[in-house]
mmCIF file of C-alpha atoms in Angstrom:
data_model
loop_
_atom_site.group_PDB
_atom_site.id
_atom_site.type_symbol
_atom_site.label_atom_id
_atom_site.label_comp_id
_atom_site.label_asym_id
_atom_site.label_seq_id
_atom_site.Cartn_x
_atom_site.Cartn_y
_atom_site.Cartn_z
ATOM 1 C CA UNK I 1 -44.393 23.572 -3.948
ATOM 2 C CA UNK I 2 -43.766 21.998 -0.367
ATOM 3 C CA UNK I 3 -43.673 18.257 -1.407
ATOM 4 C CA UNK I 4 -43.597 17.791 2.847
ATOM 5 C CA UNK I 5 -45.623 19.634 5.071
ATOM 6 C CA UNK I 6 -46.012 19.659 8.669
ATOM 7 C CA UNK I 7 -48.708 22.323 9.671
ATOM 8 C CA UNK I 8 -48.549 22.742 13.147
ATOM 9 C CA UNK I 9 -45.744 25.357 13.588
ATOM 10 C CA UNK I 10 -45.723 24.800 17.645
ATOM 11 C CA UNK I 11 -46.820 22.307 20.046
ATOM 12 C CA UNK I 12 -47.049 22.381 24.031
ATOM 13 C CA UNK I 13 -47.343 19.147 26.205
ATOM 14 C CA UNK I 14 -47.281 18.634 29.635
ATOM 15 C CA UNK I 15 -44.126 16.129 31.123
ATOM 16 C CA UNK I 16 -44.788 12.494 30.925
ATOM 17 C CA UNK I 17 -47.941 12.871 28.500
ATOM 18 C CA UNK I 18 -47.714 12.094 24.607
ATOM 19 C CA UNK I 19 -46.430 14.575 22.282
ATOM 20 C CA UNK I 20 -47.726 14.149 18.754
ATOM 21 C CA UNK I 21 -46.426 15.398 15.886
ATOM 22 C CA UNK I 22 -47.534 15.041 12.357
ATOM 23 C CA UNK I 23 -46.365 15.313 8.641
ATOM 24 C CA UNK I 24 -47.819 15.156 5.388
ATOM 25 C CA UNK I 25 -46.228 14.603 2.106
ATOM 26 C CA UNK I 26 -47.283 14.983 -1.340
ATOM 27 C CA UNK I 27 -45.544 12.904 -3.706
ATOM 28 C CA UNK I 28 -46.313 9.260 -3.361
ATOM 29 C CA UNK I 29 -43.172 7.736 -4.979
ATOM 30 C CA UNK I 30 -41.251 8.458 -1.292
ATOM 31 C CA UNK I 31 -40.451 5.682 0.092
ATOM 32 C CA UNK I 32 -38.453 6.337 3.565
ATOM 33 C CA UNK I 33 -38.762 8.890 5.900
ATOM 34 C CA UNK I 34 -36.976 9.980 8.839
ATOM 35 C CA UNK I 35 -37.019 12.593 11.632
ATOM 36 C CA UNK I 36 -34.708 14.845 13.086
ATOM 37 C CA UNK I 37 -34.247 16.827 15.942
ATOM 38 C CA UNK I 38 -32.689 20.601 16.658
ATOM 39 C CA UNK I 39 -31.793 22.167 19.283
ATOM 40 C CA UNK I 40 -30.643 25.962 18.946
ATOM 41 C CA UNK I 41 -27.486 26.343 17.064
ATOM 42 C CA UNK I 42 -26.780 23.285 15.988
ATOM 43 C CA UNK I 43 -27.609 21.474 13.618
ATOM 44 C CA UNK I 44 -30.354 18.659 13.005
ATOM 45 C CA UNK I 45 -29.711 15.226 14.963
ATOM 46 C CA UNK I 46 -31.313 11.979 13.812
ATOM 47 C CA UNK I 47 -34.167 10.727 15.783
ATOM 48 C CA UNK I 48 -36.031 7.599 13.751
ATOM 49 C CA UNK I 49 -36.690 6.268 10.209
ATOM 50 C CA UNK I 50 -39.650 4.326 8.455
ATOM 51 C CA UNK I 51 -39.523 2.522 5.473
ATOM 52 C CA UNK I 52 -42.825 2.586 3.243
ATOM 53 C CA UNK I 53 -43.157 -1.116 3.953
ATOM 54 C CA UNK I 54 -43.862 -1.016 7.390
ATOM 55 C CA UNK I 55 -46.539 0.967 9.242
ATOM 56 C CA UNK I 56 -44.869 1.496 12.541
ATOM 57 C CA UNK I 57 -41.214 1.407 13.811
ATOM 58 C CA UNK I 58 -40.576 1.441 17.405
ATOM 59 C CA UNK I 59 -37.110 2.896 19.274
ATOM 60 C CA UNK I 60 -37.523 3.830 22.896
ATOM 61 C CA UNK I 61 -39.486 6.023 23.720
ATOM 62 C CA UNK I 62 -40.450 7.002 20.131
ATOM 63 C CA UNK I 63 -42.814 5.498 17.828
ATOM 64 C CA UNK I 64 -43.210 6.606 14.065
ATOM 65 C CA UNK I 65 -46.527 5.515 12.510
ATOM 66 C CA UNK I 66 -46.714 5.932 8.031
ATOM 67 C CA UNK I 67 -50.192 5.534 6.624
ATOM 68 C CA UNK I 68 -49.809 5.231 3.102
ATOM 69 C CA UNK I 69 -52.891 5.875 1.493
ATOM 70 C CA UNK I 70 -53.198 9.295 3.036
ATOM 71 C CA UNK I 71 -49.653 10.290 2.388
ATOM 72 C CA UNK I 72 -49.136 10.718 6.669
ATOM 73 C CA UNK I 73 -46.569 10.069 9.412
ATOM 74 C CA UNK I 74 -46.713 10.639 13.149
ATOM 75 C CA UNK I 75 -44.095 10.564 15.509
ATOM 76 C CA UNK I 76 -45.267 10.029 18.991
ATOM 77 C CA UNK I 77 -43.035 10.748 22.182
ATOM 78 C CA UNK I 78 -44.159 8.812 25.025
ATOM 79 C CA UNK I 79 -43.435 10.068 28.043
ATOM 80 C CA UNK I 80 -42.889 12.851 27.043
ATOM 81 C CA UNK I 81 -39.414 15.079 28.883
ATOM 82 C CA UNK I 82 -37.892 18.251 29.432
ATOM 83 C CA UNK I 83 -34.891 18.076 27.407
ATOM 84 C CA UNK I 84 -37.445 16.607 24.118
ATOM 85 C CA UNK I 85 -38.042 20.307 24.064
ATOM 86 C CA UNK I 86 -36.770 21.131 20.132
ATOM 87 C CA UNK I 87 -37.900 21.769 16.698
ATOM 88 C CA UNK I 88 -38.879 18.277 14.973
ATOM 89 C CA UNK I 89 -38.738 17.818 11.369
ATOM 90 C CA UNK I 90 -39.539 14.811 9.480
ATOM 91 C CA UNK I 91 -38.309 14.248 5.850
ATOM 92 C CA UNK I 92 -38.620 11.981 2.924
ATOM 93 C CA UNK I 93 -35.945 10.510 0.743
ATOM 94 C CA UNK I 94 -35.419 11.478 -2.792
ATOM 95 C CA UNK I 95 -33.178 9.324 -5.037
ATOM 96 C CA UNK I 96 -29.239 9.960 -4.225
ATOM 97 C CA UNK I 97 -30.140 10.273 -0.811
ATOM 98 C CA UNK I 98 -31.417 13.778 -0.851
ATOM 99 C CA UNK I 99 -33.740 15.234 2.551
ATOM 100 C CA UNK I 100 -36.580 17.081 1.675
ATOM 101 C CA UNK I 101 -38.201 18.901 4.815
ATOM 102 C CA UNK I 102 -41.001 19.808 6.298
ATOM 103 C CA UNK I 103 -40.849 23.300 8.003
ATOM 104 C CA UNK I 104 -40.408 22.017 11.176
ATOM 105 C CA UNK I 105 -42.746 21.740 14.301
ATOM 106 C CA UNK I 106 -41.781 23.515 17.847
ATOM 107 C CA UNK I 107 -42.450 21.227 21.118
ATOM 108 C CA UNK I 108 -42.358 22.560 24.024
ATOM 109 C CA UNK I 109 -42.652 20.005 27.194
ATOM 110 C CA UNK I 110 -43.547 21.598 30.144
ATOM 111 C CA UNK I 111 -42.959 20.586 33.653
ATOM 112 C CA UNK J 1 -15.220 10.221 16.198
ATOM 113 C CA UNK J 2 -15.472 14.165 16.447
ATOM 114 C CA UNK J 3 -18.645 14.012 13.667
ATOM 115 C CA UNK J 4 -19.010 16.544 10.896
ATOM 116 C CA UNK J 5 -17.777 20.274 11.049
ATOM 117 C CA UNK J 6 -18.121 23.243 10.145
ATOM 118 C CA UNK J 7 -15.790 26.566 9.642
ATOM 119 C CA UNK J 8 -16.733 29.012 9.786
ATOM 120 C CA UNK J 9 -19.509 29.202 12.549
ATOM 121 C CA UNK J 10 -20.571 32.689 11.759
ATOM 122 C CA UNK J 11 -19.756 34.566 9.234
ATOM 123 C CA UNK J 12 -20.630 38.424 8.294
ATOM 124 C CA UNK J 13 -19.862 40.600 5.322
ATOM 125 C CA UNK J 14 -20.961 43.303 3.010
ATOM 126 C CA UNK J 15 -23.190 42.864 -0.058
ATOM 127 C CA UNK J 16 -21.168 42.032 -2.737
ATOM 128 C CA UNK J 17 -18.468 40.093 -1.351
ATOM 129 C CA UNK J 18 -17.376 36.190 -1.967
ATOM 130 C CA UNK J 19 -17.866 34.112 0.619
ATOM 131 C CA UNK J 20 -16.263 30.421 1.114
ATOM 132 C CA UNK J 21 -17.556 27.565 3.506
ATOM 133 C CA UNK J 22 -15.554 24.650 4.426
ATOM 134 C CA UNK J 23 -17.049 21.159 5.875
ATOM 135 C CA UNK J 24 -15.583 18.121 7.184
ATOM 136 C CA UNK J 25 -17.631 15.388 6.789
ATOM 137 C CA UNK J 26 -17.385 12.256 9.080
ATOM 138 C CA UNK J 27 -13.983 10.421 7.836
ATOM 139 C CA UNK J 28 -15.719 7.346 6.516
ATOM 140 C CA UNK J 29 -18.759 8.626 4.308
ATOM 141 C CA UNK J 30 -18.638 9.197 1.152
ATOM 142 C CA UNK J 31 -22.002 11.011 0.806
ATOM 143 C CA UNK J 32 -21.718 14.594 1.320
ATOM 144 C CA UNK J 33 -24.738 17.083 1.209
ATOM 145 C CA UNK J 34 -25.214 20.481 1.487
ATOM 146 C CA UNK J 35 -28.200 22.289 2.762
ATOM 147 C CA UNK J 36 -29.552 26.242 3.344
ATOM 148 C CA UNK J 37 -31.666 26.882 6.366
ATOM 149 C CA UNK J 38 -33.907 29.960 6.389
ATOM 150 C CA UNK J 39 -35.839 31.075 9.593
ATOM 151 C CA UNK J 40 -39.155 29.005 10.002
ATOM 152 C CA UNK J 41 -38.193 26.709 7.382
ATOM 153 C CA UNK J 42 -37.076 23.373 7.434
ATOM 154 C CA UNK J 43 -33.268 22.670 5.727
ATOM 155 C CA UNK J 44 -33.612 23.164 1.790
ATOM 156 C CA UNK J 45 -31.062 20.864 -0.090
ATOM 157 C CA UNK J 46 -28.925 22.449 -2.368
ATOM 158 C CA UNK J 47 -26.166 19.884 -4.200
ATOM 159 C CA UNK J 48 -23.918 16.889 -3.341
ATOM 160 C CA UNK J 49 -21.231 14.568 -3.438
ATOM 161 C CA UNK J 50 -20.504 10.756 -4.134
ATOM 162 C CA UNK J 51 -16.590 10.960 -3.109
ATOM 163 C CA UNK J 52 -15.238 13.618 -5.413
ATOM 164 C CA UNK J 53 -18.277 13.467 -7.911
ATOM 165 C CA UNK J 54 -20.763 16.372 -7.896
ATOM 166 C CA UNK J 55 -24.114 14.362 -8.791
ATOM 167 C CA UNK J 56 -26.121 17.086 -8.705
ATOM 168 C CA UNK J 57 -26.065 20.858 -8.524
ATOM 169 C CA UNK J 58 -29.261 21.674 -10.136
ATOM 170 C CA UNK J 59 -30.859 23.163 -7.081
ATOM 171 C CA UNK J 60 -27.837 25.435 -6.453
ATOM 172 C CA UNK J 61 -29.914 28.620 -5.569
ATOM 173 C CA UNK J 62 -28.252 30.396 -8.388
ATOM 174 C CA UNK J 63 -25.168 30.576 -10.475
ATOM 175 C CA UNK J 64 -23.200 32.563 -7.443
ATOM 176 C CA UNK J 65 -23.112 29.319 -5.742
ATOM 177 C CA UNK J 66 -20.731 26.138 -6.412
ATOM 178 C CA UNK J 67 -19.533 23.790 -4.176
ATOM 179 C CA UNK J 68 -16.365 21.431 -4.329
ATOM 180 C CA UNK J 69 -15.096 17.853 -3.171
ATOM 181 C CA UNK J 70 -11.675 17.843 -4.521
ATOM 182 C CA UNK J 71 -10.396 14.373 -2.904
ATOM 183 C CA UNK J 72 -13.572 13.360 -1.358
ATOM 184 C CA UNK J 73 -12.492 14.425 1.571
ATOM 185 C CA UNK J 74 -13.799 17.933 3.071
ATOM 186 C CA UNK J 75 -16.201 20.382 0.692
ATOM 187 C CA UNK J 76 -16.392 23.788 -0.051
ATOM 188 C CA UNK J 77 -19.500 25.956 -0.586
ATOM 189 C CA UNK J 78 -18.323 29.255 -2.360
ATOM 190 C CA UNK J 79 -21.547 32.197 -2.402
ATOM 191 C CA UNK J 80 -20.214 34.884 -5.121
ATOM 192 C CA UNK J 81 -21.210 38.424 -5.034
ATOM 193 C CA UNK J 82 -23.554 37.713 -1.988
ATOM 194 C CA UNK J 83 -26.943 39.401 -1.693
ATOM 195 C CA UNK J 84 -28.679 40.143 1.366
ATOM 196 C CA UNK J 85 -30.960 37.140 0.136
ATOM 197 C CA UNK J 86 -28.097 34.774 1.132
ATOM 198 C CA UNK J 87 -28.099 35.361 4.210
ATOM 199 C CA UNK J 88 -29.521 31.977 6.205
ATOM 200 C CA UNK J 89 -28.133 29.078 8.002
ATOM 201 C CA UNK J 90 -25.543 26.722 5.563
ATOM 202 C CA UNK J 91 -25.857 23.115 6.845
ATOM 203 C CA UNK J 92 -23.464 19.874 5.230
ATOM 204 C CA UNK J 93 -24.717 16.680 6.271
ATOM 205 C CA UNK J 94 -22.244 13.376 5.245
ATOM 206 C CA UNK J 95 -23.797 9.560 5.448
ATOM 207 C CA UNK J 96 -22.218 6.294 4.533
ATOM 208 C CA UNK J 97 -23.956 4.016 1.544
ATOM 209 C CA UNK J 98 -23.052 0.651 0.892
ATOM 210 C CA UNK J 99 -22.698 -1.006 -2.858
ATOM 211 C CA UNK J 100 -26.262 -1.743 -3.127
ATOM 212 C CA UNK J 101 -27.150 1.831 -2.742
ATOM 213 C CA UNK J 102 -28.809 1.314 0.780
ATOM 214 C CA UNK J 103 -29.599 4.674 2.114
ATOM 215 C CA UNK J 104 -28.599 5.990 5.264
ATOM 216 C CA UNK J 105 -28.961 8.878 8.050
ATOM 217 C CA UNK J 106 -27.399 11.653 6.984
ATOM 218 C CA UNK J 107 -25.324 13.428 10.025
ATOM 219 C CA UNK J 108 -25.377 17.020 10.219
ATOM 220 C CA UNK J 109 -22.912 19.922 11.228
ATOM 221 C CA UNK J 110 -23.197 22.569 13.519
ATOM 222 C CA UNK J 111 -23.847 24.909 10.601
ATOM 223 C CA UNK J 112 -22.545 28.033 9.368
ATOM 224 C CA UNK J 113 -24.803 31.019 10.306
ATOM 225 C CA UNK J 114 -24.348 33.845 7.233
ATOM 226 C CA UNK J 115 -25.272 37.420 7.721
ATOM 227 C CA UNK J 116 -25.020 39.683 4.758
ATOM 228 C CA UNK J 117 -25.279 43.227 5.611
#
């Protein structure tokens, strides 16, 4: 049972538009969530966090927006780059720290 | 700061044989996590450490697999009798926590790639 979900498998985006990507969880007692980034062979880097008391947390160029009540995030890339190109997955905390993942989304920014 | 690592990168061998990860974490942390990465799927967590505690293992994939912290330093991910099943991308993560149990990122490794033929 995929407690997070993020159902768009690829995404394509032209340089210096938005890139959106969404997730969906299941289990409403998560209460943080982050996002990572990978680039081939290696492994995932940390991008941005939310806590489930806030609605919208800012860093750069990336935005991460939680709506509660339909169990969603968003992380939006504005402008969007080149080297953003990567697979993007966002996760939710368990207790003791754990990462549960979505299956990852593929954006490709194209100049 | 040379962040978390791996050893081995890659790794093949035969069905059947024992295979043993090793993973530095970032000096600091005392969280260490390990995770399996199949292709198309995001990382899967599998067990982890407070220090040298094991606080849980119940996801383990299967009794082949156990993992160590001796001195809460580095870890070790053992796969017994490996199956062509196994084969998939090993990931350890490490984070800091402070005494009130705030959470942290967790800070991934390169990743040991696992082929079983």
């Amino acid at each position: 049972d995929q407690q997070v979900k993020q159902n768009s498998p690829s995404l394509s985006v032209q340089e210096g538009r938005i890139s959106i990507l969404n997730c969906d969880y299941t289990n409403s007692m998560f209460d943080y969530f982050l996002w990572y980034k990978k680039y081939p062979a290696e492994g995932p880097t940390f991008l941005i966090s939310i806590s489930s008391i806030k609605d919208k947390n800012e860093d750069g160029r990336f935005t991460v927006f939680l709506n509660k009540s339909a169990k969603h995030l968003s992380l939006h890339i504005v402008p969007s780059q080149p080297g953003d190109s990567a697979v993007y997955f966002c996760a939710a905390i368990e207790p003791g720290g754990k990462l549960i993942f979505g299956q990852g989304t593929e954006l490709s920014v194209k100049p | 700061d040379t962040g978390v690592s791996q050893d081995p990168r890659h790794k093949i061998t035969k069905r059947g044989q024992n295979v043993t990860f090793r993973c530095d974490p970032i000096s600091e942390h005392n969280r260490l996590y390990w995770y399996r990465q199949t292709l198309g799927q995001g990382p899967e967590f599998l067990t982890y450490f407070q220090n040298e505690a094991q606080l849980e293992k119940s996801r383990l994939l299967s009794d082949r697999f156990s993992a160590e912290r001796p001195k809460g330093s580095f870890s070790t991910l053992e796969i017994q009798r490996t199956e062509q099943g196994d084969s998939a991308m090993y990931l350890c993560a490490s984070s800091p926590t402070d005494p009130t149990g705030e959470m942290y990122e967790q800070y991934f490794g390169p990743g040991t790639r696992l082929t079983v033929t």
